[in-house]
Tab-separated table of C-alpha atoms and ligand atoms in Angstrom:
chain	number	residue	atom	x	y	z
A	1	UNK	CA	105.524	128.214	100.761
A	2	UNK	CA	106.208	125.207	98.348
A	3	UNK	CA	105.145	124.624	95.046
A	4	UNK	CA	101.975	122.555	93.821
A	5	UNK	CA	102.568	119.273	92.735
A	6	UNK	CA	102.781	117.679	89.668
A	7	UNK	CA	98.541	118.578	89.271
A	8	UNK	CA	98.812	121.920	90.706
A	9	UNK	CA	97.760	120.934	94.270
A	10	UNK	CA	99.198	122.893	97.225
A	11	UNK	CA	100.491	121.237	100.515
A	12	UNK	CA	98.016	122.573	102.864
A	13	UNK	CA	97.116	119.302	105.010
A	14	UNK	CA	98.864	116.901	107.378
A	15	UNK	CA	97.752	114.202	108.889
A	16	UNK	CA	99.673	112.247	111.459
A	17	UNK	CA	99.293	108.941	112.923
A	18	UNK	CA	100.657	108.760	116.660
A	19	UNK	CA	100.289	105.089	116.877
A	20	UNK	CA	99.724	101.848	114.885
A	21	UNK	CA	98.130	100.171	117.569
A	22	UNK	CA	94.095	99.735	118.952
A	23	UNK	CA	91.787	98.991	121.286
A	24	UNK	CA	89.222	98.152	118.684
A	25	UNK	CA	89.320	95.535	116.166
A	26	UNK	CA	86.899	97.234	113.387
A	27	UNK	CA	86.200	94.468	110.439
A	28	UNK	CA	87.310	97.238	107.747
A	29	UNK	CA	90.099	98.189	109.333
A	30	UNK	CA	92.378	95.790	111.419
A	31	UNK	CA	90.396	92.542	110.990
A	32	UNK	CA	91.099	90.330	114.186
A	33	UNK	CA	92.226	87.487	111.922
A	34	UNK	CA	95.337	89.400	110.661
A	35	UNK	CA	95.903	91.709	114.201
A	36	UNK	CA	95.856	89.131	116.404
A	37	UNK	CA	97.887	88.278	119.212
A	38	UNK	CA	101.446	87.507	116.505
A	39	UNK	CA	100.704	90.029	114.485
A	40	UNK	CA	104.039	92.428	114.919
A	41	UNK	CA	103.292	96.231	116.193
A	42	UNK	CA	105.513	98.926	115.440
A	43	UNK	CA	108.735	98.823	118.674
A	44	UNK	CA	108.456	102.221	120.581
A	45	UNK	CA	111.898	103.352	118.913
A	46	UNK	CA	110.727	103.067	115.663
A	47	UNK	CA	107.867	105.510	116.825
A	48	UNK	CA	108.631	109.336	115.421
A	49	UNK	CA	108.922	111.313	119.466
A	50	UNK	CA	107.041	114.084	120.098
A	51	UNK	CA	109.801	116.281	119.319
A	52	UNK	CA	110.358	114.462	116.096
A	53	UNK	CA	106.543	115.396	115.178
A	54	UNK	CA	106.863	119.060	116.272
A	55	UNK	CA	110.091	119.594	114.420
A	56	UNK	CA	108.633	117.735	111.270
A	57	UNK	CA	105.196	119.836	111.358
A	58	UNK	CA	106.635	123.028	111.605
A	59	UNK	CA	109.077	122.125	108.686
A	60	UNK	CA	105.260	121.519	106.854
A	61	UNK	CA	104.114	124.499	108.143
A	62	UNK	CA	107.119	126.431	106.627
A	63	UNK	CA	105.966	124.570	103.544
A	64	UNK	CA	101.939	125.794	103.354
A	65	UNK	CA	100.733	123.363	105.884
A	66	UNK	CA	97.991	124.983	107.745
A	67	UNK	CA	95.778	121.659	108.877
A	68	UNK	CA	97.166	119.093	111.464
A	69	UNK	CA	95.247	116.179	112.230
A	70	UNK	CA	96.000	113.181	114.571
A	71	UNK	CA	95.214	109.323	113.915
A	72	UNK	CA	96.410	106.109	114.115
A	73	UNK	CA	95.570	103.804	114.980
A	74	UNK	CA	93.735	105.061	118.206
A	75	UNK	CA	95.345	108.065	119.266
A	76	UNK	CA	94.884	108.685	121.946
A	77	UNK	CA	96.562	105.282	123.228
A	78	UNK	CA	99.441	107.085	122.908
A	79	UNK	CA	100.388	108.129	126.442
A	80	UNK	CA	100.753	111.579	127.313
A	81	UNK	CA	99.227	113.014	123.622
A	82	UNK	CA	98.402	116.158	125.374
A	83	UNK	CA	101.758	116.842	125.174
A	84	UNK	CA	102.211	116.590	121.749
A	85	UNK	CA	99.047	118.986	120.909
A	86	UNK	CA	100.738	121.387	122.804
A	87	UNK	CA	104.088	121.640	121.244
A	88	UNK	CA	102.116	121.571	117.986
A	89	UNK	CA	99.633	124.686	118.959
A	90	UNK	CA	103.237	126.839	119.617
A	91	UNK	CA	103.767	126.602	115.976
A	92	UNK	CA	103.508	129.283	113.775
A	93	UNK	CA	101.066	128.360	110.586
A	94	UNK	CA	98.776	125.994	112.215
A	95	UNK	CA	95.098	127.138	111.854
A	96	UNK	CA	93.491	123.624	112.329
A	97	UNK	CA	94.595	121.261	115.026
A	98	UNK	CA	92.351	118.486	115.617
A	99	UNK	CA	92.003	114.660	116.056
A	100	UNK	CA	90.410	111.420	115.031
A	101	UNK	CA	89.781	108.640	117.635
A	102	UNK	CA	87.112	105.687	117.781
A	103	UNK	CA	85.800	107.957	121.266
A	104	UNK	CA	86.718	105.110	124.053
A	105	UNK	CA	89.195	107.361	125.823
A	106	UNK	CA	87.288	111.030	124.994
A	107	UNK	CA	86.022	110.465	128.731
A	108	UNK	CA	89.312	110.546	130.473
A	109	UNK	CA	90.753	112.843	128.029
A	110	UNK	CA	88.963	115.249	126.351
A	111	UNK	CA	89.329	118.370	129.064
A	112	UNK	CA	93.367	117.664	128.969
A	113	UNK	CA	93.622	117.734	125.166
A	114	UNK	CA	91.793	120.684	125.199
A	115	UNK	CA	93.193	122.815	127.891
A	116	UNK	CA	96.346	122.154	125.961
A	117	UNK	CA	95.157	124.124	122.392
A	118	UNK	CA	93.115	120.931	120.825
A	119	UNK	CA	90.526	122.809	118.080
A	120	UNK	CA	88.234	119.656	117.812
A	121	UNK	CA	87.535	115.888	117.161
A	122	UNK	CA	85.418	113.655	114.723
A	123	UNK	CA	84.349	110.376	116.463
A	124	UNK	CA	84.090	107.241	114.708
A	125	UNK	CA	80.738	105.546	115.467
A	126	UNK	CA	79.180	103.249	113.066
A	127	UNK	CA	75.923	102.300	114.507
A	128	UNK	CA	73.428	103.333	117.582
A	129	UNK	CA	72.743	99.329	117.718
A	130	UNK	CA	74.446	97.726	120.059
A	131	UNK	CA	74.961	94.387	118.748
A	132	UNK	CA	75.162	96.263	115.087
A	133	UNK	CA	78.149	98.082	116.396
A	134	UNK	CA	79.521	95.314	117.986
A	135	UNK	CA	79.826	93.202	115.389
A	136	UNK	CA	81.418	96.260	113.169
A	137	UNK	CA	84.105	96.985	116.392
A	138	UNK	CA	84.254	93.314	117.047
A	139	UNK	CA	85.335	94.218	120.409
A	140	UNK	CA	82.152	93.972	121.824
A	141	UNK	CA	82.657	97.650	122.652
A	142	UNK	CA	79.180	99.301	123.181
A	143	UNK	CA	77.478	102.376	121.357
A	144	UNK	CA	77.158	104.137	124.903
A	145	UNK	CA	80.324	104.931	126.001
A	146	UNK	CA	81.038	106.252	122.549
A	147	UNK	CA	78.398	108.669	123.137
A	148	UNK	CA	79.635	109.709	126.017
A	149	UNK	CA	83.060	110.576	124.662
A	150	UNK	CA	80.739	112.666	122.362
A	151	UNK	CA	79.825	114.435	125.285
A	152	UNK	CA	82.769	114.673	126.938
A	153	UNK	CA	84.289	116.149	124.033
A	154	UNK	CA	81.333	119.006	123.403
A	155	UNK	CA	81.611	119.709	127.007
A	156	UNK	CA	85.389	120.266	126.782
A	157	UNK	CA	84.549	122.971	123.639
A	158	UNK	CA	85.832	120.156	121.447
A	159	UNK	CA	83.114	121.269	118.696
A	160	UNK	CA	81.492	120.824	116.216
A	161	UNK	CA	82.100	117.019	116.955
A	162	UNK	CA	82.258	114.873	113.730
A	163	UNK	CA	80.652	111.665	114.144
A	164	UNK	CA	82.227	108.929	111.161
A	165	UNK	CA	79.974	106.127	110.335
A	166	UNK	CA	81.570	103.982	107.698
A	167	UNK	CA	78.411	102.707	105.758
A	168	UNK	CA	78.586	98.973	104.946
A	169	UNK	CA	75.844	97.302	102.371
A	170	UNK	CA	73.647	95.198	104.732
A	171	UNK	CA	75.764	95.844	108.259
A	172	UNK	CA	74.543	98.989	108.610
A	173	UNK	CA	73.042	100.840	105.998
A	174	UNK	CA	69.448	100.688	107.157
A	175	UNK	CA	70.714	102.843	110.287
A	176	UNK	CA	71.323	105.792	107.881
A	177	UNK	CA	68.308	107.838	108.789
A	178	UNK	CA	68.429	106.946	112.557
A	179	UNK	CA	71.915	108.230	112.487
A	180	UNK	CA	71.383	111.423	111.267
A	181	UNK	CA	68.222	112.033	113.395
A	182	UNK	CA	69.523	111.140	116.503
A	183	UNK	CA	72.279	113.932	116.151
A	184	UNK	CA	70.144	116.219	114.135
A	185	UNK	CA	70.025	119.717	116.389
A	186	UNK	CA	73.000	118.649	118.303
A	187	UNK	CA	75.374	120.269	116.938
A	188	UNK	CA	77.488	117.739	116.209
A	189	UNK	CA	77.941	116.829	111.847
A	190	UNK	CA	77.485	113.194	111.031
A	191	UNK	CA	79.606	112.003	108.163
A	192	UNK	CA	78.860	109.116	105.905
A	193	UNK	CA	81.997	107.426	104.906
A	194	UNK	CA	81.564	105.293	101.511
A	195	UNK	CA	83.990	101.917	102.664
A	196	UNK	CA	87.075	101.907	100.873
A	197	UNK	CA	89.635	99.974	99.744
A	198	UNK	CA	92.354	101.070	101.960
A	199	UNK	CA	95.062	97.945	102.720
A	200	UNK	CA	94.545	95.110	101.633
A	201	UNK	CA	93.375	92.688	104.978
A	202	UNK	CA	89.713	94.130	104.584
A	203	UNK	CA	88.500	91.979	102.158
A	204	UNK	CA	86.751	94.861	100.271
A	205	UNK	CA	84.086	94.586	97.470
A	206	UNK	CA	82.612	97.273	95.623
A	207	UNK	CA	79.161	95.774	96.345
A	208	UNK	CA	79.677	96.698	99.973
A	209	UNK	CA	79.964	100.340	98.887
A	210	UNK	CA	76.620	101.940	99.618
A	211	UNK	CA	76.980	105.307	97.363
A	212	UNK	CA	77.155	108.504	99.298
A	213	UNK	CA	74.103	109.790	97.019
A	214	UNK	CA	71.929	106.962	97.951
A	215	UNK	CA	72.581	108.054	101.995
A	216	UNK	CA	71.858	111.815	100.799
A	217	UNK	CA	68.730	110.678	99.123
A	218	UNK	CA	67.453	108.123	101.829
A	219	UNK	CA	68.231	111.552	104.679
A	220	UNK	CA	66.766	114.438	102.047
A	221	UNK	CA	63.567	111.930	101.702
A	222	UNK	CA	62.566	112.520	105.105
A	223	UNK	CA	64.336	115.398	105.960
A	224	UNK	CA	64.853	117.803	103.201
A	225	UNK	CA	68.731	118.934	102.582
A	226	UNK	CA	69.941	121.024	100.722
A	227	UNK	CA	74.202	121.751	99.790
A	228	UNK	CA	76.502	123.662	101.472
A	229	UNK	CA	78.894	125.201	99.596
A	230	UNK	CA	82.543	123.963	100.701
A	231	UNK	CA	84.450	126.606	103.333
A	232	UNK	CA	87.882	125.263	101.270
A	233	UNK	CA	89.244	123.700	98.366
A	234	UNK	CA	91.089	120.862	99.776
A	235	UNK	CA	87.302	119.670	101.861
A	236	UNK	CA	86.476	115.779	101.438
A	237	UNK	CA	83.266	116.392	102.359
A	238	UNK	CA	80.255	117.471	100.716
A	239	UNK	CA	78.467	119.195	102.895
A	240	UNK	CA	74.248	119.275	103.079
A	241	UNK	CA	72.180	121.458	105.924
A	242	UNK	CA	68.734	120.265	106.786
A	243	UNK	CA	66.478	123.029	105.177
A	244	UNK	CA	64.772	123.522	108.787
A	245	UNK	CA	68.155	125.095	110.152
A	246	UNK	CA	68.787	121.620	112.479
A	247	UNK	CA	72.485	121.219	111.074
A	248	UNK	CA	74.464	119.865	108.356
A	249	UNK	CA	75.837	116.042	107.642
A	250	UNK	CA	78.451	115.367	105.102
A	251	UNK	CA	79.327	112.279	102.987
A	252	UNK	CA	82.870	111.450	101.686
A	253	UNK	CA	82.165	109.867	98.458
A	254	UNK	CA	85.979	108.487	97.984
A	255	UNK	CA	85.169	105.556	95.833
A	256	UNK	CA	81.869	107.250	93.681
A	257	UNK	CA	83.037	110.658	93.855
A	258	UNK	CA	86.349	110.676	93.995
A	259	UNK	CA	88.242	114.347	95.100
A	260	UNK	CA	91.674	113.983	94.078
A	261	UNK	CA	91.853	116.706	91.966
A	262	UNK	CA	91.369	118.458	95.374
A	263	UNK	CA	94.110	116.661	97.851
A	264	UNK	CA	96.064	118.779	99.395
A	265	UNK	CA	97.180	115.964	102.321
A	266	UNK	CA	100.426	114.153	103.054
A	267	UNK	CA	100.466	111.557	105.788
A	268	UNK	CA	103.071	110.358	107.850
A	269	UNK	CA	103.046	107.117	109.618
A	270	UNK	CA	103.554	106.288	113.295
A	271	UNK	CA	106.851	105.247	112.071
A	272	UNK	CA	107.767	108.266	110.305
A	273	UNK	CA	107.167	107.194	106.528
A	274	UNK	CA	106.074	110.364	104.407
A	275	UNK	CA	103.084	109.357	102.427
A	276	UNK	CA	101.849	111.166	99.474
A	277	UNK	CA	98.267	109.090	99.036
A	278	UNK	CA	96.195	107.281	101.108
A	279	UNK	CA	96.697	104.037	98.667
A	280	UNK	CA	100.848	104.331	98.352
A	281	UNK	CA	102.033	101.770	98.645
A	282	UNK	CA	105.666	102.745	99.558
A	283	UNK	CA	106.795	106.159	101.408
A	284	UNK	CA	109.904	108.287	102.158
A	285	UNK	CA	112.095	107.551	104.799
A	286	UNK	CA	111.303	111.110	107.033
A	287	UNK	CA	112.377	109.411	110.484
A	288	UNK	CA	116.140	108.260	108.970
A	289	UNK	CA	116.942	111.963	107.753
A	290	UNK	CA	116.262	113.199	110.950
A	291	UNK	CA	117.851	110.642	112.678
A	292	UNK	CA	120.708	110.696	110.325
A	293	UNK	CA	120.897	114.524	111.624
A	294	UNK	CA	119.371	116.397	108.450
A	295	UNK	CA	119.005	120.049	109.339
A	296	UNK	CA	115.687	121.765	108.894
A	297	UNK	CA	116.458	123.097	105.820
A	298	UNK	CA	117.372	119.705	104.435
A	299	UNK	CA	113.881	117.852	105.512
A	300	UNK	CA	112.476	121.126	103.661
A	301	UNK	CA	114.338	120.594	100.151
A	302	UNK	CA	113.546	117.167	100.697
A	303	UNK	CA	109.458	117.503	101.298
A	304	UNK	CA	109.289	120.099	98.850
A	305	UNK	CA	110.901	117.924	95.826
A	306	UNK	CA	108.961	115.359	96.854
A	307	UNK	CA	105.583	117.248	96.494
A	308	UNK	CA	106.442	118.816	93.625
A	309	UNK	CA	106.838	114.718	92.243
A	310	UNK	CA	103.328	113.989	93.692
A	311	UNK	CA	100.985	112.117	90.873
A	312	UNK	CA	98.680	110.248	92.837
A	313	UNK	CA	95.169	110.089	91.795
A	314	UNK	CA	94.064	106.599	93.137
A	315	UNK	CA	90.980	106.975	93.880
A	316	UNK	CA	90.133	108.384	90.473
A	317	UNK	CA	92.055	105.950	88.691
A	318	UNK	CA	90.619	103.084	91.120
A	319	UNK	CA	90.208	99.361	88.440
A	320	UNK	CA	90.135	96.182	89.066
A	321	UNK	CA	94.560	96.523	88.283
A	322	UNK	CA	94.516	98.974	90.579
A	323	UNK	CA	92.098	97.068	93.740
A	324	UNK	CA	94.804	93.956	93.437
A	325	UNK	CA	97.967	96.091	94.309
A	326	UNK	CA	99.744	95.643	97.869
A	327	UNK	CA	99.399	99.465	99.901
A	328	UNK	CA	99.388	100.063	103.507
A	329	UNK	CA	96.624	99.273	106.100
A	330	UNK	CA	94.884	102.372	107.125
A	331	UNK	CA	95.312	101.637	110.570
A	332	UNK	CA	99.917	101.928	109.892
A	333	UNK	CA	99.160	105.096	108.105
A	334	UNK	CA	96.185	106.589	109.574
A	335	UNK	CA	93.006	107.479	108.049
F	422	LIG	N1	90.938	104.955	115.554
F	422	LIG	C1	90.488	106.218	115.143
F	422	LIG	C2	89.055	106.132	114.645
F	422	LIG	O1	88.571	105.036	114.401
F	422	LIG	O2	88.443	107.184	114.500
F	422	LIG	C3	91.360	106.893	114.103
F	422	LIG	C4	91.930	106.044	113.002
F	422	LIG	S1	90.748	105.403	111.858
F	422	LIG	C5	91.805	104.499	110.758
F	422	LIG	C6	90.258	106.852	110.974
F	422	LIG	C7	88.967	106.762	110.218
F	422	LIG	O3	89.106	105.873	109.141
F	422	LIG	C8	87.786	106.276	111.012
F	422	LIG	O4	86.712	107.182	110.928
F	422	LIG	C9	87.422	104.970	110.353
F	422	LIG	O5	86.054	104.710	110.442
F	422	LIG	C10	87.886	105.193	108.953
F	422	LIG	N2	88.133	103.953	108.218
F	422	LIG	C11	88.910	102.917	108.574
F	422	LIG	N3	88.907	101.951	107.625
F	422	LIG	C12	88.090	102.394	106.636
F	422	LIG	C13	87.670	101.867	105.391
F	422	LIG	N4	88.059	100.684	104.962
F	422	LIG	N5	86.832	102.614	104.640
F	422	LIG	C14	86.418	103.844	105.051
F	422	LIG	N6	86.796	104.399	106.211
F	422	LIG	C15	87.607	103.684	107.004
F	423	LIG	FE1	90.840	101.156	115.428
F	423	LIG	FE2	89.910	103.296	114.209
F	423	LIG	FE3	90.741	101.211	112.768
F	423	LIG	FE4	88.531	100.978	114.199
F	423	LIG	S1	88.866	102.372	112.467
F	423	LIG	S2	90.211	99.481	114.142
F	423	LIG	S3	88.967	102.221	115.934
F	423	LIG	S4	91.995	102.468	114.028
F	424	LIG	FE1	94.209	112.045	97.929
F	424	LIG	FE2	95.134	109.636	97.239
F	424	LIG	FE3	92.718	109.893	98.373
F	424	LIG	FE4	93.124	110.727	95.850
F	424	LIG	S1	93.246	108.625	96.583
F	424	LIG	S2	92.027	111.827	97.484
F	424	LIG	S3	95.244	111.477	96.010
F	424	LIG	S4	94.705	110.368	99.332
């Protein structure tokens, strides 16, 4: 078990992105004017293997990490993932195995990554509109097969299914109601992401920002809410159930509500950079030391002194010196 950090946080949380690459082009995240055609992707050698993962997450696990979660990037572009989930369910300490992906290969996938020990997914979908989500994807990629990669996922036991919907002032903020309705008694938990700052290719403003208590309000108006108390400390999202027993949704308020005083997550790139915040803007060189042949117990002293350094607070700290600063795009580190 290692110690807090420098606030008293534990390492309970790891998130992991497989790949830096995707089939969508989502304006927030990897704008097609900077991830075009030149732009540079990460060379497969420079890629942590899956054995590099599984011998880095069980290190974490040794260290208090009990919650693994996959990104990217798209996950699941990265052939063979099943794979991976499986050396990762062997390992002793892992309570929470689960997996983020924008649902386009759920379809073909979602029985395998199951069968071998997935827990569950959350889906990214930011609109029921077709032309709405199109122009948020900008891939043309439509709201239908997304839904069916919902399925596909519930019917592989992949539940409860989290649906993301990054809210965006005037793309697609006057879809909040419909969003929650039309997966209200499903089963599945809609999340309302407030758009952040993450990278710097986005062109974020805080206008854009629609406030996770305006989406509560705008949902409790027409069907009542009422909170849920979190399950555990280190949850980003509040959590509301419809008062008629239909469900819950949650909103992750990162940018009005910040919860750093409750982050107990360290990232690691597709590249195998350690990452102590979502808005670092440098990390620690994991993939040399075990490439350099660092024993276990080395990569342990080395991600426990490094926790025990951790300060970040960005997103309570977030100014207008803080919004200029270079940090990594969400899409190299994962979200
Ligand atoms: N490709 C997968 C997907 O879209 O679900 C996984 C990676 S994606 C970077 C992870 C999550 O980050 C998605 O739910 C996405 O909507 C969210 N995201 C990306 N850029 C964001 C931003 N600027 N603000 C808030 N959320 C963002
Ligand atoms: Fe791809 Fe997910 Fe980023 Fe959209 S949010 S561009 S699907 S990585
Ligand atoms: Fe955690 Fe950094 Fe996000 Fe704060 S800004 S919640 S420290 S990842």
């Amino acid at each position: 078990m290692t110690d807090v950090d420098t606030f008293a946080r534990p390492l309970r949380d790891l998130r992991i992105s497989v790949t830096d690459r995707c089939n969508f082009r989502c304006t927030y995240c990897m704008p097609k004017e900077i991830f075009d055609r030149d732009y540079e992707f990460l060379a497969r050698e420079m890629l942590l293997s899956f054995e590099e993962i599984a011998r880095v997450t069980k290190v974490f696990a040794g260290l208090g990490v009990r919650k693994v979660r996959l990104t990217g990037g798209e996950p699941l572009l990265r052939a063979n993932l099943e794979e991976l989930i499986a050396l990762l369910r062997d390992i002793e300490g892992i309570e929470d195995l689960t997996l983020t992906s924008n649902g386009s290969l759920l379809r073909r996938k979602a029985q395998v990554l199951a069968e071998a020990g997935l827990d569950r997914v959350s889906v990214s979908l930011d609109s029921l509109d077709d032309a709405v989500f199109a122009s948020m994807n900008d891939v043309d990629y439509p709201v239908g097969k997304v839904l069916d990669g919902i399925d596909a996922a519930a019917e592989a036991g992949l539940t409860p299914v989290k649906v993301n919907v990054v809210v965006k002032r005037g793309v697609n903020d006057h879809e909040v109601v419909a969003m929650a309705e039309h997966f209200k008694g499903t089963g599945h938990i809609v999340r309302f992401i407030e758009f952040m700052d993450v990278g710097h290719t986005n062109g974020w403003r805080l206008d854009d920002v629609v406030p996770a208590a305006e989406v509560v309000k705008a949902i409790h108006a027409r069907h009542p809410l009422e909170p849920v108390t979190s399950g555990y400390k280190g949850e980003v999202a509040e959590r509301y159930r419809y008062q008629d027993g239909s469900g819950e949704i949650g909103v992750i308020a990162s940018v009005t509500r910040p919860f750093c005083g409750d982050c107990t997550r360290a990232r690691i790139s597709a590249d195998g950079q350690l990452y102590t915040c979502l808005f670092a803007t440098s990390g620690h060189d994991l993939r040399g030391m075990l490439r350099d042949g660092a024993s276990d117990e080395e990569v342990a002293a080395f991600l426990g002194s490094t926790w025990a350094k951790r300060d970040d607070r960005y997103s309570e700290i977030r100014s207008t010196d803080t919004v200029g600063l270079p940090r990594v795009e969400m899409s190299y580190i994962g979200g």
